[in-house]
Amino acid sequence: MKTFSAKPDEVRRDWFVVDADGKTLGRLSTEIARRLRGKHKPEYTPHVDTGDYIVVVNADKIRVTGNKMEDKLYHRYTGYVGSLKAIPLKKLMEEKPERALQYAVKGMLPRNPLGRKMFAKLRVFAGPEHTHAAQQPVPLEIKA
């Protein structure tokens, strides 16, 4: 028996909507990253994007454990000498709450062109409304 290898044009991708209200950031992110990669499917192939589309709503109601809301910092470097910018999670959640989930999921995906293609299938919305009703996403319950 030969080993099955998925072909890019044979992959079936579904749309799922996830409600992030009250979910823990890290536990939700790991399950989303797993589904973006396609590891939940029996036809998973490492070099082919077999994952599904994920739409996340209520990203502003996500929670973290411990004192991470004040202590966790997100760093970025502008390119100039001595200009390392750090923003705490609390301020990031006030300004752009969808970014926290995007940063968490992006860090769990491969760092190559295939990982960037997987990340493009993630849509995050701060509120309860999303713009992908035409794709008819199926509600996905994630225990986090």
Short mmCIF file of C-alpha atoms in Angstrom, two decimals:
data_model
loop_
_atom_site.label_atom_id
_atom_site.label_comp_id
_atom_site.label_asym_id
_atom_site.label_seq_id
_atom_site.Cartn_x
_atom_site.Cartn_y
_atom_site.Cartn_z
CA MET A 1 0.00 0.00 0.00
CA LYS A 2 1.36 3.41 -0.97
CA THR A 3 1.46 6.38 1.38
CA PHE A 4 -1.27 8.92 0.65
CA SER A 5 -0.12 12.42 -0.25
CA ALA A 6 -2.69 15.20 -0.67
CA LYS A 7 -2.56 17.30 -3.83
CA PRO A 8 -3.17 21.06 -3.51
CA ASP A 9 -6.10 21.06 -5.96
CA GLU A 10 -7.80 18.06 -4.28
CA VAL A 11 -7.98 19.62 -0.81
CA ARG A 12 -11.47 20.51 0.46
CA ARG A 13 -11.50 23.59 2.71
CA ASP A 14 -14.45 24.39 4.96
CA TRP A 15 -15.35 27.63 6.72
CA PHE A 16 -15.76 27.66 10.52
CA VAL A 17 -16.74 30.46 12.90
CA VAL A 18 -15.34 30.43 16.46
CA ASP A 19 -16.72 32.51 19.32
CA ALA A 20 -13.77 33.65 21.48
CA ASP A 21 -15.96 35.02 24.30
CA GLY A 22 -14.40 33.91 27.62
CA LYS A 23 -11.82 31.61 26.00
CA THR A 24 -8.18 31.53 27.10
CA LEU A 25 -5.82 33.09 24.54
CA GLY A 26 -3.21 30.30 24.35
CA ARG A 27 -5.60 27.35 24.39
CA LEU A 28 -7.76 28.90 21.68
CA SER A 29 -4.71 29.80 19.59
CA THR A 30 -3.30 26.27 19.60
CA GLU A 31 -6.57 24.77 18.36
CA ILE A 32 -6.94 27.46 15.67
CA ALA A 33 -3.35 26.91 14.49
CA ARG A 34 -3.95 23.14 14.39
CA ARG A 35 -7.03 23.60 12.21
CA LEU A 36 -5.31 26.15 9.93
CA ARG A 37 -2.55 23.60 9.28
CA GLY A 38 -5.07 20.81 8.68
CA LYS A 39 -3.68 18.44 11.32
CA HIS A 40 -7.22 17.46 12.36
CA LYS A 41 -7.83 15.85 8.95
CA PRO A 42 -6.79 12.29 8.06
CA GLU A 43 -5.40 13.50 4.71
CA TYR A 44 -2.93 15.91 6.40
CA THR A 45 0.26 16.31 4.38
CA PRO A 46 3.08 18.47 5.83
CA HIS A 47 4.07 20.17 2.55
CA VAL A 48 0.47 20.95 1.42
CA ASP A 49 -1.92 23.50 2.90
CA THR A 50 -4.80 21.19 3.95
CA GLY A 51 -6.33 23.50 6.58
CA ASP A 52 -9.71 25.18 6.82
CA TYR A 53 -10.77 28.82 6.94
CA ILE A 54 -11.36 30.11 10.48
CA VAL A 55 -13.42 33.20 11.34
CA VAL A 56 -13.05 34.35 14.96
CA VAL A 57 -15.61 36.71 16.52
CA ASN A 58 -15.62 38.46 19.93
CA ALA A 59 -11.81 38.67 20.06
CA ASP A 60 -12.14 41.62 22.44
CA LYS A 61 -13.65 39.29 25.10
CA ILE A 62 -10.70 36.89 25.17
CA ARG A 63 -9.08 36.27 28.56
CA VAL A 64 -5.63 35.38 29.86
CA THR A 65 -4.59 33.68 33.08
CA GLY A 66 -2.48 35.14 35.85
CA ASN A 67 -1.13 38.68 35.58
CA LYS A 68 -0.39 38.49 31.84
CA MET A 69 -2.72 41.37 30.98
CA GLU A 70 -0.24 43.78 32.66
CA ASP A 71 3.03 41.81 32.35
CA LYS A 72 2.98 40.38 28.81
CA LEU A 73 4.75 42.63 26.28
CA TYR A 74 4.73 42.58 22.49
CA HIS A 75 7.99 43.87 20.97
CA ARG A 76 8.68 45.37 17.58
CA TYR A 77 11.79 47.01 16.21
CA THR A 78 11.55 50.07 13.96
CA GLY A 79 15.00 49.65 12.40
CA TYR A 80 16.60 52.63 14.09
CA VAL A 81 19.20 52.41 16.84
CA GLY A 82 17.65 52.08 20.29
CA SER A 83 14.08 52.09 19.06
CA LEU A 84 12.69 48.84 20.40
CA LYS A 85 8.98 49.41 21.00
CA ALA A 86 7.10 47.39 23.60
CA ILE A 87 3.34 47.42 24.08
CA PRO A 88 1.63 45.62 26.97
CA LEU A 89 -1.21 43.20 26.27
CA LYS A 90 -3.69 45.41 28.13
CA LYS A 91 -3.04 48.38 25.81
CA LEU A 92 -3.08 46.13 22.73
CA MET A 93 -6.49 44.75 23.76
CA GLU A 94 -7.84 48.29 24.15
CA GLU A 95 -6.55 49.53 20.77
CA LYS A 96 -6.59 46.48 18.47
CA PRO A 97 -7.97 43.40 20.27
CA GLU A 98 -7.81 41.17 17.18
CA ARG A 99 -4.01 41.57 16.98
CA ALA A 100 -3.36 39.61 20.19
CA LEU A 101 -4.98 36.48 18.76
CA GLN A 102 -3.29 37.00 15.39
CA TYR A 103 0.17 37.27 17.00
CA ALA A 104 -0.46 34.13 19.08
CA VAL A 105 -1.62 32.03 16.11
CA LYS A 106 1.09 33.32 13.77
CA GLY A 107 3.76 32.25 16.25
CA MET A 108 2.43 28.68 16.13
CA LEU A 109 2.51 28.33 12.33
CA PRO A 110 5.54 27.45 10.17
CA ARG A 111 7.85 30.34 9.27
CA ASN A 112 7.88 29.88 5.52
CA PRO A 113 5.69 30.67 2.48
CA LEU A 114 3.34 27.79 3.35
CA GLY A 115 2.85 29.19 6.88
CA ARG A 116 2.02 32.61 5.46
CA LYS A 117 -0.57 31.01 3.18
CA MET A 118 -2.09 29.21 6.18
CA PHE A 119 -2.20 32.44 8.21
CA ALA A 120 -4.08 34.19 5.39
CA LYS A 121 -7.04 31.85 6.06
CA LEU A 122 -7.56 33.33 9.54
CA ARG A 123 -10.08 36.17 9.91
CA VAL A 124 -10.40 37.84 13.33
CA PHE A 125 -13.12 40.32 14.33
CA ALA A 126 -13.28 42.23 17.61
CA GLY A 127 -17.08 42.26 17.85
CA PRO A 128 -19.84 39.67 17.32
CA GLU A 129 -20.36 40.58 13.63
CA HIS A 130 -18.28 39.28 10.72
CA THR A 131 -18.28 39.91 6.97
CA HIS A 132 -18.17 36.26 5.82
CA ALA A 133 -21.86 35.30 5.93
CA ALA A 134 -21.75 34.48 2.19
CA GLN A 135 -19.31 31.63 2.89
CA GLN A 136 -21.83 30.09 5.34
CA PRO A 137 -19.34 29.26 8.11
CA VAL A 138 -20.29 26.42 10.44
CA PRO A 139 -20.07 27.17 14.20
CA LEU A 140 -17.10 25.40 15.79
CA GLU A 141 -17.07 24.82 19.54
CA ILE A 142 -13.57 24.87 21.00
CA LYS A 143 -13.22 23.89 24.64
CA ALA A 144 -10.66 26.34 25.98
#
